mmCIF file with all atom_site columns, C-alpha atoms in Angstrom:
data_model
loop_
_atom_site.group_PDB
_atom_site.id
_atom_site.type_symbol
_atom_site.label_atom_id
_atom_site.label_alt_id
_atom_site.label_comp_id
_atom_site.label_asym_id
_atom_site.label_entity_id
_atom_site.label_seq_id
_atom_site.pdbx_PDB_ins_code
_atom_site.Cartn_x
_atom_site.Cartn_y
_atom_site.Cartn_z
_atom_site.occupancy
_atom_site.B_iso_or_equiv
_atom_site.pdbx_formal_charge
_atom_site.auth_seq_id
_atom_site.auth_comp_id
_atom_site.auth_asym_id
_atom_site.auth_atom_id
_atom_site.pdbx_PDB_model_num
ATOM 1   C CA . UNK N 1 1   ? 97.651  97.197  100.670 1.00 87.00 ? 1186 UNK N CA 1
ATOM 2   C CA . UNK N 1 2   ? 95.706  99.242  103.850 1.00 91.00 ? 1187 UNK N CA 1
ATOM 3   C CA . UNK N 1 3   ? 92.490  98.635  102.455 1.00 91.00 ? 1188 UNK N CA 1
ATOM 4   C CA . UNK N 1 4   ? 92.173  95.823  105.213 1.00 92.00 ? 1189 UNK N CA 1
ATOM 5   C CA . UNK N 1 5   ? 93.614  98.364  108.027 1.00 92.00 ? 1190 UNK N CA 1
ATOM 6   C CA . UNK N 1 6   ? 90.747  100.944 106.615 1.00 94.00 ? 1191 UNK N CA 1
ATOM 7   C CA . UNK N 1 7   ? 88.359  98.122  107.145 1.00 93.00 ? 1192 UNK N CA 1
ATOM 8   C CA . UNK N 1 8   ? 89.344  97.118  110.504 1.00 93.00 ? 1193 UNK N CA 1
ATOM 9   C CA . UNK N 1 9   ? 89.432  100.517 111.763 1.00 91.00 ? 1194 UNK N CA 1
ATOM 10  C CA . UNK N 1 10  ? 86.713  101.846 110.185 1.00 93.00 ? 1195 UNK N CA 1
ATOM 11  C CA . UNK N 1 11  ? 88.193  104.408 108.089 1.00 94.00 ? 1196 UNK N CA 1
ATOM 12  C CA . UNK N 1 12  ? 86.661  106.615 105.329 1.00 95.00 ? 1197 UNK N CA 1
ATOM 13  C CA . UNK N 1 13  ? 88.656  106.424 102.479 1.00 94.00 ? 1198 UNK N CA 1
ATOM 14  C CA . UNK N 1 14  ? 87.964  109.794 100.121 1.00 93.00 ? 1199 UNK N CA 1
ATOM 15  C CA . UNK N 1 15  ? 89.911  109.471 97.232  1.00 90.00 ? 1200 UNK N CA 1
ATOM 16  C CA . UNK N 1 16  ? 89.603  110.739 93.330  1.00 85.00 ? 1201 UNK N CA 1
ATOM 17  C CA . UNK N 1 17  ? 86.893  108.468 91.343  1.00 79.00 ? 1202 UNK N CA 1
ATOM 18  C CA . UNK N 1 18  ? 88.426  107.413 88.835  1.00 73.00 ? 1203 UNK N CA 1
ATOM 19  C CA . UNK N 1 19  ? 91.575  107.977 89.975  1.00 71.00 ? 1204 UNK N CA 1
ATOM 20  C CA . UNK N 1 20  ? 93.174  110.287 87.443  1.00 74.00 ? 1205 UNK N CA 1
ATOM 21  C CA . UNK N 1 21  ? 96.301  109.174 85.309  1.00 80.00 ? 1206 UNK N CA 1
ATOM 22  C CA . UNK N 1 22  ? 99.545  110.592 84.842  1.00 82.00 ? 1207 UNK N CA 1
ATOM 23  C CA . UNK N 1 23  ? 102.744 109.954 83.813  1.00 86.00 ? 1208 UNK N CA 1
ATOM 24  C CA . UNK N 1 24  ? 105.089 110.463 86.484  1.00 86.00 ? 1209 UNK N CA 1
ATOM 25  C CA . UNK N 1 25  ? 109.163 110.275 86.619  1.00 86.00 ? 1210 UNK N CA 1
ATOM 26  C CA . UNK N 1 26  ? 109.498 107.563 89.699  1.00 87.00 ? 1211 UNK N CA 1
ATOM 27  C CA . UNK N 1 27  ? 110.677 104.209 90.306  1.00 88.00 ? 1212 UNK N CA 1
ATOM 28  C CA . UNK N 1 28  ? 106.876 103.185 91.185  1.00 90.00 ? 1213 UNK N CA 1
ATOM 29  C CA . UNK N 1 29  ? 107.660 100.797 93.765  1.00 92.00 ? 1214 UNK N CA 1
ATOM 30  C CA . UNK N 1 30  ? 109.099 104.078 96.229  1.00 92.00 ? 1215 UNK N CA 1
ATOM 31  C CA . UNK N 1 31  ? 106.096 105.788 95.280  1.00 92.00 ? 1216 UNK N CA 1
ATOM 32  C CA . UNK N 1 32  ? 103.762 103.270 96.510  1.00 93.00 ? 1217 UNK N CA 1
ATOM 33  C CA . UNK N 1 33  ? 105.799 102.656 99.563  1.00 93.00 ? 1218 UNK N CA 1
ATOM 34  C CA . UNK N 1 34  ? 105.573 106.406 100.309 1.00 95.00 ? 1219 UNK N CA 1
ATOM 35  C CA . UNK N 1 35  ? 101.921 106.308 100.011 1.00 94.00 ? 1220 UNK N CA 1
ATOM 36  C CA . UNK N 1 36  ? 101.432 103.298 101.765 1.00 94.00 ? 1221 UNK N CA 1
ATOM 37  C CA . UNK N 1 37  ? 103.851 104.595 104.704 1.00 93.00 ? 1222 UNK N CA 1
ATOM 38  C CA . UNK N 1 38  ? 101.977 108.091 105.164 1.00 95.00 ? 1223 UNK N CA 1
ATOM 39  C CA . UNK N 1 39  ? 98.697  106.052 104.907 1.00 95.00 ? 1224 UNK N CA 1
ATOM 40  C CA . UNK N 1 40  ? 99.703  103.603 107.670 1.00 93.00 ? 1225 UNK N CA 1
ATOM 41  C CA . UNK N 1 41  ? 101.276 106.493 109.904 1.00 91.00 ? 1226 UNK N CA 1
ATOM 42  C CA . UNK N 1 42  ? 97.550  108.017 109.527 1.00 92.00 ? 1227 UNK N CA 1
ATOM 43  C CA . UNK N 1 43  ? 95.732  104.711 110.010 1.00 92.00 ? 1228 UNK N CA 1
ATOM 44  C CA . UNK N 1 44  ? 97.660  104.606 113.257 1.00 89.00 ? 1229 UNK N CA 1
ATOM 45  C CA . UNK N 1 45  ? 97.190  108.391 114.407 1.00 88.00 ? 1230 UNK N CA 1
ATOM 46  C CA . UNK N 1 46  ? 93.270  107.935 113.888 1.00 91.00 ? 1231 UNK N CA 1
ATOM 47  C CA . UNK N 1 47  ? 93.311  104.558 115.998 1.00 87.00 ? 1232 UNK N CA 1
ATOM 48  C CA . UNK N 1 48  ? 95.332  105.887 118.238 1.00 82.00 ? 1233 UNK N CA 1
ATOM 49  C CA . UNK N 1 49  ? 93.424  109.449 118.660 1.00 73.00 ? 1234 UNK N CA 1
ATOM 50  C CA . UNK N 1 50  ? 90.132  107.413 118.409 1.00 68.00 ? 1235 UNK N CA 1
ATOM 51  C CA . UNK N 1 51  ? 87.915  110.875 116.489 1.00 69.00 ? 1236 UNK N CA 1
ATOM 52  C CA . UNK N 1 52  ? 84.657  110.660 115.772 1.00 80.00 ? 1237 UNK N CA 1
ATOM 53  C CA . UNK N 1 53  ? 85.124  111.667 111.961 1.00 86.00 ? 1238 UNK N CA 1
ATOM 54  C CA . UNK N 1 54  ? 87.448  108.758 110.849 1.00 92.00 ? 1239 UNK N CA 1
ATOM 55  C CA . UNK N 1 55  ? 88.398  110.013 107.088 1.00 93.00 ? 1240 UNK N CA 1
ATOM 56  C CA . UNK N 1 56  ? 91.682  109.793 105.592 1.00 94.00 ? 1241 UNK N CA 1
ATOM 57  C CA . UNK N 1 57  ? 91.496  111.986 101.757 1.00 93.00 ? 1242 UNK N CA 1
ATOM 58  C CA . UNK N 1 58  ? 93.245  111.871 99.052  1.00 95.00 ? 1243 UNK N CA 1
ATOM 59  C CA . UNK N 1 59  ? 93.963  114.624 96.237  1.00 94.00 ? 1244 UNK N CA 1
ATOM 60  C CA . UNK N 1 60  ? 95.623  114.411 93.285  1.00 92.00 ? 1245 UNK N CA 1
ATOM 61  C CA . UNK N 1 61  ? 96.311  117.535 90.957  1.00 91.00 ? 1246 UNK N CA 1
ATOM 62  C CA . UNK N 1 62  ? 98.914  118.594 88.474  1.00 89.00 ? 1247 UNK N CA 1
ATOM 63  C CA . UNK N 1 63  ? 100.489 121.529 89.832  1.00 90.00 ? 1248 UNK N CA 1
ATOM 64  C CA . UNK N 1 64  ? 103.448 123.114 87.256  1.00 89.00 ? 1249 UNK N CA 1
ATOM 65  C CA . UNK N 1 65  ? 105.981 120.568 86.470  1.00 92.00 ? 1250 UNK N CA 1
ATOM 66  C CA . UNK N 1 66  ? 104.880 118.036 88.954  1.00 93.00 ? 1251 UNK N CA 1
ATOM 67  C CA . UNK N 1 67  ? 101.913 115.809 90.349  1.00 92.00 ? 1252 UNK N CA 1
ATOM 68  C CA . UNK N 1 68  ? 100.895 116.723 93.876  1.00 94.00 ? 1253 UNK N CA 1
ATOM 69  C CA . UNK N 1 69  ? 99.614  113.753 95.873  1.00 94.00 ? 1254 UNK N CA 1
ATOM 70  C CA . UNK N 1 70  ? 98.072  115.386 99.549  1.00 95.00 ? 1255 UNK N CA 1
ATOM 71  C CA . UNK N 1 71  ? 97.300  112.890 102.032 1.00 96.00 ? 1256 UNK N CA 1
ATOM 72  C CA . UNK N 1 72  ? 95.412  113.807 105.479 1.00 93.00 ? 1257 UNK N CA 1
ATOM 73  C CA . UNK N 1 73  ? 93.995  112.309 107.730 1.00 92.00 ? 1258 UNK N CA 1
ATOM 74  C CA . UNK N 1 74  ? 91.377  113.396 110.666 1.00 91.00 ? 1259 UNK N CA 1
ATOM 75  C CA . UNK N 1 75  ? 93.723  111.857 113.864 1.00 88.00 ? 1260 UNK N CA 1
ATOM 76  C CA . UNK N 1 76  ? 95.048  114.052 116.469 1.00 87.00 ? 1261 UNK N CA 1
ATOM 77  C CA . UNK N 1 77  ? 97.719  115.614 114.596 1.00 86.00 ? 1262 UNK N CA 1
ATOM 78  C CA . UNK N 1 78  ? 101.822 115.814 114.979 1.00 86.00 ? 1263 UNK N CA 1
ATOM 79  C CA . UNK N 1 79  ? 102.862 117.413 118.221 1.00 84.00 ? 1264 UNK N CA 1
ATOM 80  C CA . UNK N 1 80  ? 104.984 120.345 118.189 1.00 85.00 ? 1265 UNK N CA 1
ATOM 81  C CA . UNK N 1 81  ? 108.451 118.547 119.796 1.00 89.00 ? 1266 UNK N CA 1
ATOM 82  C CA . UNK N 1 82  ? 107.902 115.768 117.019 1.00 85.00 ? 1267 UNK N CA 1
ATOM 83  C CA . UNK N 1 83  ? 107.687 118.043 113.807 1.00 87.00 ? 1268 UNK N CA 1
ATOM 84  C CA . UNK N 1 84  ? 110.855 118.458 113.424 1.00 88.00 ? 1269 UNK N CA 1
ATOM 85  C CA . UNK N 1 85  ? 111.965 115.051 113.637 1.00 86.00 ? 1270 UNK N CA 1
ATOM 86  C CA . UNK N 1 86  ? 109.598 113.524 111.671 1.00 88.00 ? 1271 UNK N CA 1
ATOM 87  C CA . UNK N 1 87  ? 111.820 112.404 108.169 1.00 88.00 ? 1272 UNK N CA 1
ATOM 88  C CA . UNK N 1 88  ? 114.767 111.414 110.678 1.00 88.00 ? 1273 UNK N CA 1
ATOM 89  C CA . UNK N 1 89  ? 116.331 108.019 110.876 1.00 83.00 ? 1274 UNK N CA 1
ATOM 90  C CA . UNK N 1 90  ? 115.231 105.372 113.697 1.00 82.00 ? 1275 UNK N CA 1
ATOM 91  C CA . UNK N 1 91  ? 112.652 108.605 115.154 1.00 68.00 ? 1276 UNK N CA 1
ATOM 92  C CA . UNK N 1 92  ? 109.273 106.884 116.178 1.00 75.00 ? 1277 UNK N CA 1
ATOM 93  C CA . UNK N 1 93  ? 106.475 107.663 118.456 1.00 73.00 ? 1278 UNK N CA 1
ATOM 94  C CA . UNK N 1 94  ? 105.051 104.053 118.175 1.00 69.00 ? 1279 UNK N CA 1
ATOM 95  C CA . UNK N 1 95  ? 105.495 101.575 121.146 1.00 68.00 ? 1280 UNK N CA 1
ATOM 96  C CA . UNK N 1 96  ? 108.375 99.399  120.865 1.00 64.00 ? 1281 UNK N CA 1
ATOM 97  C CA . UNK N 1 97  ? 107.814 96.806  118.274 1.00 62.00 ? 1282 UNK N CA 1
ATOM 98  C CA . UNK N 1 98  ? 105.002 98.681  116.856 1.00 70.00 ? 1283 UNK N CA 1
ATOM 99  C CA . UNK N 1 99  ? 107.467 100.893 114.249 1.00 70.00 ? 1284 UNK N CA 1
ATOM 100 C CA . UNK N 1 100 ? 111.140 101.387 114.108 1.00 69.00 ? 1285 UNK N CA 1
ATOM 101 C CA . UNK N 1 101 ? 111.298 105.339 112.790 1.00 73.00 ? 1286 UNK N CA 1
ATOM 102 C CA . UNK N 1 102 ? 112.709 104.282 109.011 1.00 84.00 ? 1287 UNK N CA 1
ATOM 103 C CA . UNK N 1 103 ? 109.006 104.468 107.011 1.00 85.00 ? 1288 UNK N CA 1
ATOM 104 C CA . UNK N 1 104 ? 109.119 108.323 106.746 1.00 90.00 ? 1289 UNK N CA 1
ATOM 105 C CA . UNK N 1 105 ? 112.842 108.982 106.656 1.00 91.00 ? 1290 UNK N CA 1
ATOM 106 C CA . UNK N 1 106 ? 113.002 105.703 103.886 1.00 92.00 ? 1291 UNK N CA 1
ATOM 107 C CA . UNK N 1 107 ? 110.454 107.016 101.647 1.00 93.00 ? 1292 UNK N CA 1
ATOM 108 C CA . UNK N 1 108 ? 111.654 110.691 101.432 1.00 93.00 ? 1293 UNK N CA 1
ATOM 109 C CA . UNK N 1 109 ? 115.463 109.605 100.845 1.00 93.00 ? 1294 UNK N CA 1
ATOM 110 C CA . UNK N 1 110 ? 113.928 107.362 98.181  1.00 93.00 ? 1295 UNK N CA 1
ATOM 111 C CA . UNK N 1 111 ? 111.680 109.716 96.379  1.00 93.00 ? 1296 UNK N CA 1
ATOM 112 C CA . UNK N 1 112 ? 114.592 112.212 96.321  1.00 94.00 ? 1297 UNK N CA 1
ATOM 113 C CA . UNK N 1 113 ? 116.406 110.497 94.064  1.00 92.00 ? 1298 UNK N CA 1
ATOM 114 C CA . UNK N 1 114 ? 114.017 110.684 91.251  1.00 89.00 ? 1299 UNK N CA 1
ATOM 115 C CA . UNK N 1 115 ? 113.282 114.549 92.113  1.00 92.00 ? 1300 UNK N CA 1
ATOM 116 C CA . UNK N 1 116 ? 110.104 114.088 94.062  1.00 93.00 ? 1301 UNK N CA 1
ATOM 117 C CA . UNK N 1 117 ? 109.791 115.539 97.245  1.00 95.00 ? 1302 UNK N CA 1
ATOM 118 C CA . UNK N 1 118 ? 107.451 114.446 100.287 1.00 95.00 ? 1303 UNK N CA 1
ATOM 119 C CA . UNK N 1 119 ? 106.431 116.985 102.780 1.00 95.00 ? 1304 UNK N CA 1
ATOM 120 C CA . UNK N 1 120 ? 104.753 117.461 106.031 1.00 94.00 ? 1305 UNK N CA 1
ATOM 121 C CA . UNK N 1 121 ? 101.771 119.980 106.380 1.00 89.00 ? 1306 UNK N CA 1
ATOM 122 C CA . UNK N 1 122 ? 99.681  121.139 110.208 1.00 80.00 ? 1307 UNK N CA 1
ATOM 123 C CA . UNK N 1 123 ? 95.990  119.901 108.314 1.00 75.00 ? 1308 UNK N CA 1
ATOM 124 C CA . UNK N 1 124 ? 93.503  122.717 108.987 1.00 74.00 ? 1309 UNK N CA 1
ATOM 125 C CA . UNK N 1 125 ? 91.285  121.803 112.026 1.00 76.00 ? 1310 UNK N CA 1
ATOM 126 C CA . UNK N 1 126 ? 93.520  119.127 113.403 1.00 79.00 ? 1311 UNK N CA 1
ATOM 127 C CA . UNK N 1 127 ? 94.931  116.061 111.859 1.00 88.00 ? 1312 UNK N CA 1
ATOM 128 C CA . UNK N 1 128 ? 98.383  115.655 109.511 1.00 92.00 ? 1313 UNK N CA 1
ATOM 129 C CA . UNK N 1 129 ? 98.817  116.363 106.179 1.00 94.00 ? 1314 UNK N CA 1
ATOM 130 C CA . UNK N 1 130 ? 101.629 114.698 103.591 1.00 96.00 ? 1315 UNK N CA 1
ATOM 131 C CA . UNK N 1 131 ? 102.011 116.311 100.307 1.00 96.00 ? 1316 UNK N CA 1
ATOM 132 C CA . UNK N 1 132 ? 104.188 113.914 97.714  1.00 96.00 ? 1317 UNK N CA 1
ATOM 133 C CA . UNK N 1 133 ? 105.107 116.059 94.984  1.00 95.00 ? 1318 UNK N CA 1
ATOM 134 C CA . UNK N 1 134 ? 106.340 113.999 91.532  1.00 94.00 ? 1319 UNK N CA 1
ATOM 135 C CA . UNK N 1 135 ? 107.768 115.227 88.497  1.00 94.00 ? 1320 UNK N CA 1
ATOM 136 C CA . UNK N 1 136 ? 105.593 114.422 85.277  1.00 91.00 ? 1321 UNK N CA 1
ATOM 137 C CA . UNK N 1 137 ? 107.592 112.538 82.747  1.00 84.00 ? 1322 UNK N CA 1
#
């Protein structure tokens, strides 16, 4: 679904090959609407912060009862009066009709109810991280 956004805006895409399987407790549909909406949020942030290293990665690793899904990106980062807002309702940094603040705050109230958990990390050097953490089945 943002492989034509990663295209457009020229946008590494470093991710597991092959990706590796597990089986996760999730309605699958939230899960890829999380991923999509952090991926997005970072297409966005890199377009918008215009770097010269345009990479979002992707790790994947079982970590105790859950699989950990980190997602950053190489775009300016999250300033420090937004970081606390981030997961709430109707908050956006986007112009007006450009996002409406639910994409974030959606997917972690919808990940939540299967146990899951989706997180917001500073990325070393610059950039945002989002760790999605999923409970193996």
């Amino acid at each position: 679904s943002v492989s034509p956004y990663l295209r457009a805006a020229r946008i590494k895409l470093v991710a597991p090959q092959p990706f590796p399987d597990h089986q996760v407790f999730v309605i699958m549909q939230d899960l890829y609407w999380a991923i999509v909406n952090v991926m997005k949020n970072g297409i966005d942030a890199i377009n918008e912060g215009n770097p010269t290293d345009k990479t979002i990665t992707l790790e994947i690793e079982p970590v105790d009862n859950h699989v950990q899904l980190t997602i950053w990106d190489s775009g300016p980062g999250v300033p420090e009066e937004v970081k606390g807002r981030l997961f709430e309702p109707f908050y956006t940094t986007k112009k007006l009709g450009q996002g409406n603040g639910l994409g974030l705050s959606m997917s972690r109230t919808n990940l939540r109810r299967w146990g899951s958990e989706l997180e917001f990390e500073d990325a070393p050097g610059g950039g945002a991280t989002f760790v999605l953490k999923v409970p193996l089945a």
